[in-house]
Amino acid sequence: MTQSTGIRRDGHRPRLLDAFCCQGGAGMGYYRAGFEVTGVDVTAQPRYPLGFHQGDAIEFIRTFGASFDFVHASPPCQFDSDCQRIQGNTLPQPPHPAHTAPQAKMGRPVPPGHYGQYVGNFSGVPLARQVMDVPWMNRDGIRECIPPAYTHWIAVKYLTHERRAVA
């Protein structure tokens, strides 16, 4: 979930709170797009490459959320989601072009010309770091992360919209 809190227009980098940040995939995308990023997570995150505060994300938002221009929250949902309870019912997929490269088998090394899925106990951490552009992450961080390219795209679209709204 991403929520604007009214972006500043004073020429400084807008401040973003990366709640439930883990190792910083989402935060890095926003940072690369021009945000000043602070991550918060209940677990220590020594690999987080930006400003970090250890603590409960909800409490942090309640206390300090209004001081940020933008809040991104990506709480873990694997064990307590509607998808787990529905078991088999899925949402319609958004339009997505067909992949032109074959998919590597889950958990196996990614052969040349294939694409991989970096979830679970996957092999090929060095390749995953390269493909996802997260060289600071370990396997645990990679399999949980929102790729920086995704949040960079969100940030650029948002900032472009905000600039048009001001003009």
mmCIF file of C-alpha atoms in Angstrom, residues 20-99:
data_model
loop_
_atom_site.group_PDB
_atom_site.id
_atom_site.type_symbol
_atom_site.label_atom_id
_atom_site.label_comp_id
_atom_site.label_asym_id
_atom_site.label_seq_id
_atom_site.Cartn_x
_atom_site.Cartn_y
_atom_site.Cartn_z
ATOM 1 C CA PHE A 20 7.755 -3.041 7.109
ATOM 2 C CA CYS A 21 10.925 -2.392 5.100
ATOM 3 C CA CYS A 22 12.873 -5.660 5.492
ATOM 4 C CA GLN A 23 16.108 -5.299 3.475
ATOM 5 C CA GLY A 24 14.975 -2.316 1.406
ATOM 6 C CA GLY A 25 13.911 -3.353 -2.093
ATOM 7 C CA ALA A 26 10.902 -1.020 -2.124
ATOM 8 C CA GLY A 27 12.755 1.816 -0.402
ATOM 9 C CA MET A 28 15.625 1.693 -2.882
ATOM 10 C CA GLY A 29 13.260 2.215 -5.822
ATOM 11 C CA TYR A 30 11.848 5.337 -4.199
ATOM 12 C CA TYR A 31 15.335 6.554 -3.298
ATOM 13 C CA ARG A 32 16.513 6.171 -6.897
ATOM 14 C CA ALA A 33 13.507 8.213 -8.040
ATOM 15 C CA GLY A 34 14.440 11.102 -5.755
ATOM 16 C CA PHE A 35 12.920 10.446 -2.325
ATOM 17 C CA GLU A 36 14.705 10.663 1.023
ATOM 18 C CA VAL A 37 13.812 7.276 2.536
ATOM 19 C CA THR A 38 13.545 6.041 6.111
ATOM 20 C CA GLY A 39 12.754 2.381 6.712
ATOM 21 C CA VAL A 40 11.084 0.962 9.798
ATOM 22 C CA ASP A 41 10.816 -2.702 10.724
ATOM 23 C CA VAL A 42 10.241 -4.579 13.970
ATOM 24 C CA THR A 43 13.296 -6.744 13.213
ATOM 25 C CA ALA A 44 16.824 -5.336 12.982
ATOM 26 C CA GLN A 45 17.770 -4.934 9.315
ATOM 27 C CA PRO A 46 21.548 -4.504 9.110
ATOM 28 C CA ARG A 47 21.393 -4.862 5.311
ATOM 29 C CA TYR A 48 18.929 -1.967 4.884
ATOM 30 C CA PRO A 49 20.910 0.502 2.725
ATOM 31 C CA LEU A 50 19.108 3.718 3.760
ATOM 32 C CA GLY A 51 18.048 5.420 6.999
ATOM 33 C CA PHE A 52 16.540 2.866 9.379
ATOM 34 C CA HIS A 53 14.566 2.740 12.638
ATOM 35 C CA GLN A 54 13.860 -0.523 14.445
ATOM 36 C CA GLY A 55 10.391 -0.611 15.927
ATOM 37 C CA ASP A 56 6.739 -1.385 15.357
ATOM 38 C CA ALA A 57 5.757 0.112 11.987
ATOM 39 C CA ILE A 58 2.183 0.975 13.011
ATOM 40 C CA GLU A 59 3.338 2.762 16.164
ATOM 41 C CA PHE A 60 5.985 4.598 14.143
ATOM 42 C CA ILE A 61 3.370 5.726 11.612
ATOM 43 C CA ARG A 62 1.034 6.889 14.390
ATOM 44 C CA THR A 63 3.819 8.880 16.015
ATOM 45 C CA PHE A 64 5.824 10.183 13.053
ATOM 46 C CA GLY A 65 3.790 9.454 9.900
ATOM 47 C CA ALA A 66 2.595 13.047 9.435
ATOM 48 C CA SER A 67 6.207 14.227 9.138
ATOM 49 C CA PHE A 68 6.628 12.228 5.914
ATOM 50 C CA ASP A 69 5.399 13.256 2.487
ATOM 51 C CA PHE A 70 4.678 9.697 1.395
ATOM 52 C CA VAL A 71 4.152 6.414 3.225
ATOM 53 C CA HIS A 72 4.743 3.012 1.615
ATOM 54 C CA ALA A 73 3.658 -0.017 3.629
ATOM 55 C CA SER A 74 4.210 -3.612 2.577
ATOM 56 C CA PRO A 75 3.414 -5.752 5.615
ATOM 57 C CA PRO A 76 4.125 -9.475 5.424
ATOM 58 C CA CYS A 77 1.027 -11.375 4.413
ATOM 59 C CA GLN A 78 2.070 -14.930 3.566
ATOM 60 C CA PHE A 79 0.533 -16.602 6.607
ATOM 61 C CA ASP A 80 -2.541 -14.430 7.192
ATOM 62 C CA SER A 81 -4.003 -13.429 3.858
ATOM 63 C CA ASP A 82 -7.329 -13.965 2.173
ATOM 64 C CA CYS A 83 -5.431 -15.795 -0.578
ATOM 65 C CA GLN A 84 -4.312 -18.425 1.927
ATOM 66 C CA ARG A 85 -7.861 -18.892 3.200
ATOM 67 C CA ILE A 86 -9.513 -18.912 -0.222
ATOM 68 C CA GLN A 87 -7.214 -21.711 -1.420
ATOM 69 C CA GLY A 88 -7.699 -21.809 -5.115
ATOM 70 C CA ASN A 89 -9.702 -18.677 -5.879
ATOM 71 C CA THR A 90 -7.575 -15.993 -7.453
ATOM 72 C CA LEU A 91 -8.020 -12.429 -8.560
ATOM 73 C CA PRO A 92 -7.967 -11.687 -12.291
ATOM 74 C CA GLN A 93 -4.431 -11.024 -13.440
ATOM 75 C CA PRO A 94 -3.593 -7.597 -14.866
ATOM 76 C CA PRO A 95 -2.648 -7.468 -18.549
ATOM 77 C CA HIS A 96 0.874 -8.752 -19.008
ATOM 78 C CA PRO A 97 2.689 -9.566 -22.241
ATOM 79 C CA ALA A 98 3.653 -13.174 -22.760
ATOM 80 C CA HIS A 99 7.212 -13.976 -21.759
#
